[in-house]
Tab-separated table of C-alpha atoms in Angstrom:
chain	number	residue	atom	x	y	z
S	361	MET	CA	-72.355	39.304	80.054
S	362	ARG	CA	-72.947	38.121	76.514
S	363	TYR	CA	-76.253	38.595	74.693
S	364	LYS	CA	-77.892	36.819	71.776
S	365	ASN	CA	-80.981	37.281	69.647
S	366	LEU	CA	-83.985	35.259	70.772
S	367	GLY	CA	-84.718	33.839	67.347
S	368	ARG	CA	-86.318	36.440	65.105
S	369	THR	CA	-88.208	38.196	67.895
S	370	GLY	CA	-85.828	41.151	67.991
S	371	LEU	CA	-85.339	40.561	71.713
S	372	LYS	CA	-81.726	40.524	72.900
S	373	VAL	CA	-81.400	38.193	75.877
S	374	SER	CA	-78.478	37.404	78.153
S	375	VAL	CA	-77.038	33.964	77.426
S	376	LEU	CA	-77.639	33.209	81.102
S	377	GLY	CA	-81.277	33.508	82.103
S	378	PHE	CA	-82.658	33.554	85.635
S	379	GLY	CA	-84.902	30.563	86.323
S	380	SER	CA	-87.293	31.491	89.131
S	381	MET	CA	-88.326	28.020	90.263
S	382	ARG	CA	-85.797	27.804	93.101
S	383	LEU	CA	-86.083	31.123	94.903
S	384	PRO	CA	-85.031	31.092	98.591
S	385	MET	CA	-87.849	29.653	100.722
S	386	ILE	CA	-88.724	29.507	104.435
S	387	ASP	CA	-91.450	27.118	105.621
S	388	GLY	CA	-93.022	26.919	102.175
S	389	GLN	CA	-92.995	30.684	101.634
S	390	VAL	CA	-90.632	32.702	99.458
S	391	ASP	CA	-88.076	34.583	101.547
S	392	VAL	CA	-88.845	37.803	99.694
S	393	GLY	CA	-85.911	39.773	101.083
S	394	LYS	CA	-83.337	37.175	100.066
S	395	ALA	CA	-85.079	36.477	96.764
S	396	LEU	CA	-85.009	40.155	95.795
S	397	GLU	CA	-81.345	40.346	96.773
S	398	VAL	CA	-80.534	37.430	94.464
S	399	LEU	CA	-82.679	38.730	91.593
S	400	ASN	CA	-81.246	42.245	91.828
S	401	LYS	CA	-77.719	40.826	91.899
S	402	ALA	CA	-78.559	38.938	88.717
S	403	PHE	CA	-79.896	42.055	87.005
S	404	ASP	CA	-76.888	44.094	88.153
S	405	SER	CA	-74.638	41.358	86.697
S	406	GLY	CA	-76.165	41.866	83.263
S	407	ILE	CA	-78.811	39.138	83.300
S	408	ASN	CA	-81.810	40.646	81.520
S	409	PHE	CA	-83.914	37.511	80.979
S	410	VAL	CA	-86.043	36.073	83.779
S	411	ASP	CA	-88.355	33.066	83.508
S	412	THR	CA	-91.139	32.158	85.909
S	413	ALA	CA	-94.468	30.291	85.929
S	414	VAL	CA	-97.810	30.239	87.702
S	415	GLY	CA	-97.009	27.282	89.967
S	416	TYR	CA	-93.395	28.000	90.864
S	417	CYS	CA	-92.494	28.429	94.555
S	418	ASN	CA	-96.000	27.634	95.805
S	419	GLN	CA	-97.474	30.143	93.329
S	420	GLN	CA	-95.359	32.992	94.719
S	421	SER	CA	-92.667	33.216	92.041
S	422	GLU	CA	-94.489	35.579	89.671
S	423	THR	CA	-95.295	38.020	92.465
S	424	THR	CA	-91.668	38.049	93.616
S	425	VAL	CA	-90.351	38.540	90.088
S	426	GLY	CA	-92.833	41.385	89.669
S	427	LYS	CA	-91.380	43.140	92.710
S	428	ALA	CA	-87.849	42.665	91.378
S	429	VAL	CA	-88.544	44.137	87.935
S	430	LYS	CA	-90.391	47.153	89.285
S	431	GLY	CA	-88.448	50.190	88.115
S	432	ARG	CA	-86.530	48.050	85.600
S	433	ARG	CA	-89.373	46.967	83.311
S	434	GLY	CA	-87.809	48.302	80.121
S	435	GLU	CA	-84.526	46.532	80.866
S	436	ILE	CA	-85.827	43.041	81.652
S	437	VAL	CA	-87.300	40.433	79.304
S	438	ILE	CA	-90.015	38.575	81.242
S	439	SER	CA	-91.003	35.020	80.375
S	440	THR	CA	-93.802	33.180	82.154
S	441	LYS	CA	-96.005	30.193	81.449
S	442	ASN	CA	-99.659	29.202	81.322
S	443	PRO	CA	-100.361	25.633	82.531
S	444	TYR	CA	-103.896	25.375	81.082
S	445	LYS	CA	-104.195	22.743	78.335
S	446	GLY	CA	-107.954	22.317	77.968
S	447	PRO	CA	-110.230	23.527	75.155
S	448	SER	CA	-111.451	26.797	76.711
S	449	GLY	CA	-109.873	30.005	75.474
S	450	GLN	CA	-111.692	31.862	78.268
S	451	GLU	CA	-110.054	29.827	81.021
S	452	TRP	CA	-106.637	30.235	79.408
S	453	ARG	CA	-107.151	34.012	79.213
S	454	ALA	CA	-108.167	34.206	82.876
S	455	ILE	CA	-104.815	32.677	83.844
S	456	LEU	CA	-102.986	35.165	81.613
S	457	ASP	CA	-104.793	38.063	83.300
S	458	GLN	CA	-103.845	36.691	86.725
S	459	SER	CA	-100.185	36.504	85.676
S	460	LEU	CA	-100.249	40.103	84.464
S	461	ASN	CA	-101.693	41.111	87.826
S	462	ARG	CA	-99.193	39.112	89.892
S	463	LEU	CA	-96.265	40.433	87.875
S	464	GLY	CA	-97.660	43.971	88.051
S	465	VAL	CA	-97.038	44.586	84.343
S	466	ASP	CA	-99.051	45.675	81.318
S	467	TYR	CA	-97.466	43.138	78.989
S	468	ILE	CA	-95.422	39.947	79.045
S	469	ASP	CA	-92.518	39.637	76.632
S	470	LEU	CA	-92.593	35.869	76.189
S	471	TYR	CA	-95.706	33.919	77.143
S	472	ASN	CA	-95.360	30.142	77.042
S	473	PHE	CA	-97.694	27.186	76.893
S	474	HIS	CA	-96.313	25.244	79.864
S	475	GLY	CA	-95.296	21.637	79.173
S	476	LEU	CA	-97.317	21.423	75.956
S	477	THR	CA	-97.436	18.120	74.071
S	478	LEU	CA	-98.417	17.530	70.457
S	479	GLU	CA	-101.408	15.460	71.578
S	480	GLN	CA	-102.702	18.291	73.777
S	481	TYR	CA	-102.267	20.773	70.954
S	482	GLN	CA	-104.120	18.599	68.445
S	483	ASN	CA	-106.964	17.537	70.744
S	484	TRP	CA	-107.673	20.712	72.732
S	485	VAL	CA	-105.303	23.664	72.669
S	486	GLY	CA	-105.255	24.247	68.908
S	487	LEU	CA	-109.002	23.971	68.189
S	488	PRO	CA	-111.336	26.883	67.244
S	489	ARG	CA	-112.183	29.174	70.212
S	490	SER	CA	-109.310	27.477	72.008
S	491	PRO	CA	-106.308	28.783	73.961
S	492	ILE	CA	-104.316	29.260	70.730
S	493	GLU	CA	-107.002	31.511	69.292
S	494	GLU	CA	-107.109	33.489	72.540
S	495	ALA	CA	-103.312	33.672	72.625
S	496	LEU	CA	-103.153	35.185	69.152
S	497	LYS	CA	-105.794	37.702	70.218
S	498	ALA	CA	-103.731	38.617	73.309
S	499	LYS	CA	-100.736	39.116	71.047
S	500	ASP	CA	-102.736	41.437	68.788
S	501	GLU	CA	-103.802	43.399	71.885
S	502	GLY	CA	-100.164	43.833	72.918
S	503	VAL	CA	-100.481	42.185	76.346
S	504	VAL	CA	-98.264	39.394	75.024
S	505	ARG	CA	-95.374	40.245	72.726
S	506	TYR	CA	-94.354	36.737	71.661
S	507	LEU	CA	-95.724	33.238	72.151
S	508	GLY	CA	-93.553	30.291	73.112
S	509	LEU	CA	-93.817	26.855	74.632
S	510	SER	CA	-91.956	24.705	77.101
S	511	CYS	CA	-91.896	21.084	76.067
S	512	HIS	CA	-90.867	17.616	77.263
S	513	ASP	CA	-92.419	15.741	74.330
S	514	LYS	CA	-90.533	13.501	71.901
S	515	PRO	CA	-88.172	15.395	69.562
S	516	VAL	CA	-90.254	14.532	66.491
S	517	ASN	CA	-93.352	15.969	68.187
S	518	MET	CA	-91.495	19.114	69.242
S	519	ILE	CA	-90.630	19.748	65.603
S	520	LYS	CA	-94.288	19.307	64.588
S	521	LEU	CA	-95.296	21.869	67.220
S	522	LEU	CA	-92.697	24.319	65.910
S	523	ASP	CA	-93.987	23.761	62.375
S	524	THR	CA	-97.372	25.220	63.349
S	525	GLY	CA	-95.716	28.621	62.951
S	526	ILE	CA	-97.281	29.922	66.164
S	527	PHE	CA	-94.295	29.800	68.486
S	528	SER	CA	-91.375	32.238	68.483
S	529	SER	CA	-89.334	30.223	70.977
S	530	ILE	CA	-89.096	26.880	72.710
S	531	ILE	CA	-87.905	26.013	76.223
S	532	LEU	CA	-86.520	22.472	76.352
S	533	GLN	CA	-84.268	20.179	78.352
S	534	TYR	CA	-80.585	20.012	77.387
S	535	ASN	CA	-77.368	19.363	79.254
S	536	ILE	CA	-74.065	17.567	78.939
S	537	LEU	CA	-75.657	14.236	79.949
S	538	ASP	CA	-78.957	14.677	78.086
S	539	ARG	CA	-78.445	15.658	74.452
S	540	VAL	CA	-81.488	14.026	72.881
S	541	ASN	CA	-82.935	17.426	71.852
S	542	GLU	CA	-79.887	18.675	69.934
S	543	GLY	CA	-81.607	18.019	66.596
S	544	VAL	CA	-84.671	20.014	67.676
S	545	MET	CA	-82.448	22.887	68.773
S	546	GLU	CA	-80.630	22.965	65.450
S	547	TYR	CA	-83.944	22.819	63.570
S	548	ALA	CA	-85.461	25.629	65.643
S	549	ASN	CA	-82.392	27.785	65.132
S	550	SER	CA	-82.541	27.234	61.359
S	551	LYS	CA	-86.161	28.450	61.385
S	552	GLY	CA	-85.391	31.571	63.421
S	553	ILE	CA	-87.059	30.194	66.559
S	554	GLY	CA	-85.386	31.054	69.855
S	555	VAL	CA	-83.957	28.170	71.887
S	556	VAL	CA	-84.046	28.481	75.670
S	557	VAL	CA	-82.496	25.650	77.670
S	558	MET	CA	-83.773	24.431	81.024
S	559	GLY	CA	-81.723	22.176	83.270
S	560	PRO	CA	-78.262	23.121	81.962
S	561	VAL	CA	-76.773	21.655	85.148
S	562	GLY	CA	-79.032	18.598	85.002
S	563	GLY	CA	-81.460	19.693	87.699
S	564	GLY	CA	-78.626	19.579	90.231
S	565	ARG	CA	-76.996	16.336	89.047
S	566	LEU	CA	-74.014	18.212	87.662
S	567	ALA	CA	-73.617	20.512	90.635
S	568	ALA	CA	-72.002	17.612	92.480
S	569	PRO	CA	-68.228	17.231	92.060
S	570	SER	CA	-66.982	14.613	89.600
S	571	ASP	CA	-63.341	13.987	88.719
S	572	ALA	CA	-64.476	11.773	85.844
S	573	MET	CA	-66.389	14.678	84.289
S	574	MET	CA	-63.619	17.194	84.917
S	575	ARG	CA	-61.048	14.990	83.180
S	576	MET	CA	-62.957	15.305	79.910
S	577	ILE	CA	-61.465	18.768	79.372
S	578	GLN	CA	-57.906	19.963	79.911
S	579	SER	CA	-58.787	23.647	80.328
S	580	LYS	CA	-58.993	25.126	83.782
S	581	VAL	CA	-62.528	24.531	85.017
S	582	SER	CA	-63.371	25.145	88.655
S	583	SER	CA	-66.316	22.752	88.987
S	584	THR	CA	-68.492	20.192	87.242
S	585	ALA	CA	-71.300	22.766	87.241
S	586	GLU	CA	-69.099	25.253	85.389
S	587	LEU	CA	-68.174	22.619	82.813
S	588	ALA	CA	-71.860	21.749	82.326
S	589	LEU	CA	-72.883	25.384	81.837
S	590	ARG	CA	-69.996	26.084	79.475
S	591	PHE	CA	-70.952	23.040	77.414
S	592	VAL	CA	-74.536	24.259	76.988
S	593	LEU	CA	-73.528	27.846	76.207
S	594	SER	CA	-71.046	26.660	73.585
S	595	ASN	CA	-73.876	25.212	71.480
S	596	PRO	CA	-74.522	27.813	68.733
S	597	SER	CA	-78.255	27.010	68.671
S	598	VAL	CA	-78.761	28.128	72.286
S	599	SER	CA	-80.170	31.626	72.785
S	600	SER	CA	-80.172	31.450	76.580
S	601	ALA	CA	-79.767	28.875	79.357
S	602	LEU	CA	-81.974	29.162	82.434
S	603	SER	CA	-80.289	28.547	85.766
S	604	GLY	CA	-82.298	28.272	88.971
S	605	MET	CA	-80.203	30.408	91.311
S	606	SER	CA	-81.053	30.764	94.991
S	607	THR	CA	-77.945	32.536	96.321
S	608	VAL	CA	-75.839	35.549	95.398
S	609	LYS	CA	-72.797	33.262	95.145
S	610	MET	CA	-74.516	31.121	92.503
S	611	VAL	CA	-75.324	34.250	90.507
S	612	GLU	CA	-71.723	35.460	90.694
S	613	GLU	CA	-70.270	32.108	89.607
S	614	ASN	CA	-72.725	31.531	86.769
S	615	ALA	CA	-72.528	35.126	85.524
S	616	ALA	CA	-68.727	34.844	85.369
S	617	THR	CA	-69.031	31.656	83.297
S	618	ALA	CA	-71.630	33.221	80.988
S	619	SER	CA	-69.384	36.230	80.416
S	620	LEU	CA	-66.553	34.164	78.906
S	621	ALA	CA	-65.929	35.207	75.309
S	622	GLU	CA	-65.748	31.557	74.234
S	623	PRO	CA	-67.331	29.060	76.667
S	624	LEU	CA	-65.567	26.137	74.960
S	625	SER	CA	-63.431	25.922	71.849
S	626	LYS	CA	-64.521	23.683	68.979
S	627	GLU	CA	-61.736	21.260	69.883
S	628	GLU	CA	-62.778	21.156	73.549
S	629	ARG	CA	-66.403	20.521	72.627
S	630	GLU	CA	-65.424	17.725	70.233
S	631	LYS	CA	-63.245	16.136	72.904
S	632	ILE	CA	-66.089	16.223	75.422
S	633	SER	CA	-68.543	14.789	72.877
S	634	ALA	CA	-66.183	11.903	72.132
S	635	ALA	CA	-65.698	11.209	75.845
S	636	LEU	CA	-69.458	11.283	76.431
S	637	GLU	CA	-70.076	8.841	73.586
S	638	GLU	CA	-67.576	6.447	75.129
S	639	LYS	CA	-69.166	6.797	78.568
S	640	LYS	CA	-72.615	6.187	77.099
S	641	ARG	CA	-71.292	3.081	75.340
S	642	LEU	CA	-69.958	1.798	78.656
S	643	ALA	CA	-73.245	2.596	80.398
S	644	ASP	CA	-75.259	0.804	77.705
S	645	LEU	CA	-73.094	-2.294	78.106
S	646	PHE	CA	-74.531	-2.472	81.617
S	647	CYS	CA	-78.154	-1.395	81.157
S	648	THR	CA	-79.924	0.555	78.399
S	649	GLY	CA	-83.003	1.278	80.531
S	650	CYS	CA	-85.348	-0.603	78.170
S	651	GLY	CA	-87.615	-1.600	81.077
S	652	TYR	CA	-88.333	-5.155	79.888
S	653	CYS	CA	-87.396	-6.387	83.374
S	654	MET	CA	-90.323	-4.511	84.874
S	655	PRO	CA	-92.581	-4.618	86.782
S	656	CYS	CA	-90.895	-6.012	89.855
S	657	PRO	CA	-93.330	-7.827	92.208
S	658	ASN	CA	-91.528	-6.239	95.157
S	659	GLY	CA	-91.654	-2.687	93.821
S	660	VAL	CA	-87.983	-2.291	92.864
S	661	ASP	CA	-87.493	0.255	90.068
S	662	ILE	CA	-84.697	-1.703	88.413
S	663	PRO	CA	-83.864	0.755	85.568
S	664	ALA	CA	-83.777	3.699	88.004
S	665	ASN	CA	-81.381	1.855	90.325
S	666	PHE	CA	-79.089	0.946	87.428
S	667	GLU	CA	-79.203	4.488	86.041
S	668	LEU	CA	-78.008	5.826	89.396
S	669	MET	CA	-75.273	3.188	89.422
S	670	ASN	CA	-74.134	4.448	86.011
S	671	TYR	CA	-73.977	8.014	87.317
S	672	TYR	CA	-71.864	6.736	90.193
S	673	ARG	CA	-69.603	4.312	88.379
S	674	ILE	CA	-69.140	5.906	84.953
S	675	TYR	CA	-69.699	9.626	85.477
S	676	GLY	CA	-68.300	9.834	88.997
S	677	LEU	CA	-71.410	11.601	90.334
S	678	ALA	CA	-71.319	9.827	93.688
S	679	GLU	CA	-73.151	12.462	95.722
S	680	TYR	CA	-76.026	12.716	93.248
S	681	ALA	CA	-76.285	8.929	92.911
S	682	ARG	CA	-76.482	8.388	96.669
S	683	GLU	CA	-79.095	11.104	97.108
S	684	GLY	CA	-81.134	9.613	94.268
S	685	TYR	CA	-80.899	6.158	95.804
S	686	LYS	CA	-82.168	7.508	99.104
S	687	ARG	CA	-85.163	9.055	97.311
S	688	LEU	CA	-85.967	5.687	95.733
S	689	GLY	CA	-86.192	4.276	99.238
S	690	GLU	CA	-88.691	6.981	100.184
S	691	ARG	CA	-90.994	6.519	97.200
S	692	GLU	CA	-94.728	6.421	97.940
S	693	LYS	CA	-97.781	5.111	96.127
S	694	ASP	CA	-101.372	5.905	97.106
S	695	GLY	CA	-100.127	7.474	100.333
S	696	LYS	CA	-98.173	4.397	101.370
S	697	LYS	CA	-94.410	4.016	101.456
S	698	VAL	CA	-93.311	1.628	98.696
S	699	PRO	CA	-89.493	1.573	98.596
S	700	ALA	CA	-88.188	1.238	95.036
S	701	TRP	CA	-84.505	0.950	95.894
S	702	ALA	CA	-82.323	-2.125	95.467
S	703	GLY	CA	-82.730	-2.935	99.154
S	704	ALA	CA	-86.316	-4.037	98.466
S	705	CYS	CA	-85.145	-6.890	96.197
S	706	LYS	CA	-86.229	-10.326	97.505
S	707	GLU	CA	-84.096	-12.160	94.912
S	708	CYS	CA	-87.101	-13.908	93.369
S	709	GLY	CA	-85.406	-13.722	89.955
S	710	GLU	CA	-88.550	-13.014	87.893
S	711	CYS	CA	-86.779	-10.127	86.155
S	712	GLU	CA	-83.718	-11.931	84.804
S	713	PRO	CA	-85.320	-14.058	82.032
S	714	ARG	CA	-86.938	-10.875	80.653
S	715	CYS	CA	-83.646	-8.968	80.279
S	716	PRO	CA	-82.522	-8.951	76.603
S	717	ARG	CA	-78.928	-8.275	77.720
S	718	LYS	CA	-78.942	-11.210	80.162
S	719	ILE	CA	-77.811	-8.989	83.031
S	720	GLU	CA	-77.469	-10.778	86.365
S	721	ILE	CA	-79.938	-8.353	87.882
S	722	ARG	CA	-80.017	-9.779	91.394
S	723	ALA	CA	-76.240	-9.638	91.735
S	724	GLN	CA	-76.097	-6.146	90.269
S	725	LEU	CA	-78.798	-4.887	92.633
S	726	LYS	CA	-76.670	-6.155	95.519
S	727	SER	CA	-73.820	-4.017	94.171
S	728	VAL	CA	-76.112	-0.997	93.950
S	729	ARG	CA	-77.193	-1.490	97.556
S	730	LYS	CA	-73.586	-1.871	98.700
S	731	GLU	CA	-72.228	1.181	96.847
S	732	LEU	CA	-75.145	3.607	97.178
S	733	GLY	CA	-76.912	2.457	100.327
């Protein structure tokens, strides 16, 4: 296993972190025996960084992680998250105390504001007697070693949050198909702020086989998932990439990939980047996802259908695209089933005059239904 500094914290973390959102479950409950087996396999494989959160696995993830780190506390870097984003420092602190209790620890290495946005920080979280003030107090007390945030905000807003000087690390989305945060990652790294990646395999998208993706690199790669993980780990700004692993086999495969001395050479990474740019160009020729065609009077999510078609046609992710299409057909609103897939199109044509690219939307939706339905 390889290890890197988490920014300027002084913490050395494995480049592969254990994301505890997908622990083995049975009937809505964590299968504790299997979960501990997977976690212990990860720790034995050299993974020393584990990330959890209050709400993961029906609020059972922290407790399970706490059982796994018992007897290993000094070896494992624990990261968890606080979902509270209101103005009360007291309420935020109560959640911190509950996490300490569930984890069974005296301190948390990396404590994150979960899904924080710039607006929330400016309007509530960062005010006097607010969660930020309480967080700094908890840090002074030693119950929290370092403060971080997980964030899905716009890149420009992420940078503004980092510029507050409060956060030692950031957890953000990044993978081979979603590179919008690369600038934020580079900026954070230049400021000595740790960069932790979530979704390195695209939330499962890139676990599906794809010959089109595999052809982007000539080196021997066993799967699309391996290629995706190697791509993320080859970015010099990345401190660690979190993978949600639910089986021992997943741990073994990912740990082997993370242990490679050089995940990808500079030439391989450049070749992949060039191929991705070309694929994006081809995808944008079809649909850029601008949303001007919406709303559809019959409930069809036109951009979502076309995005899935791009995954199928351009990236070769057939399995993911078909599963996503099925989920569109099962979409609900206000407790009622409102299918958003192409099959709900009544061919009224209201969308087509609004499309700036003059896409023949009705005909294309028929193709989506034929290929993915």
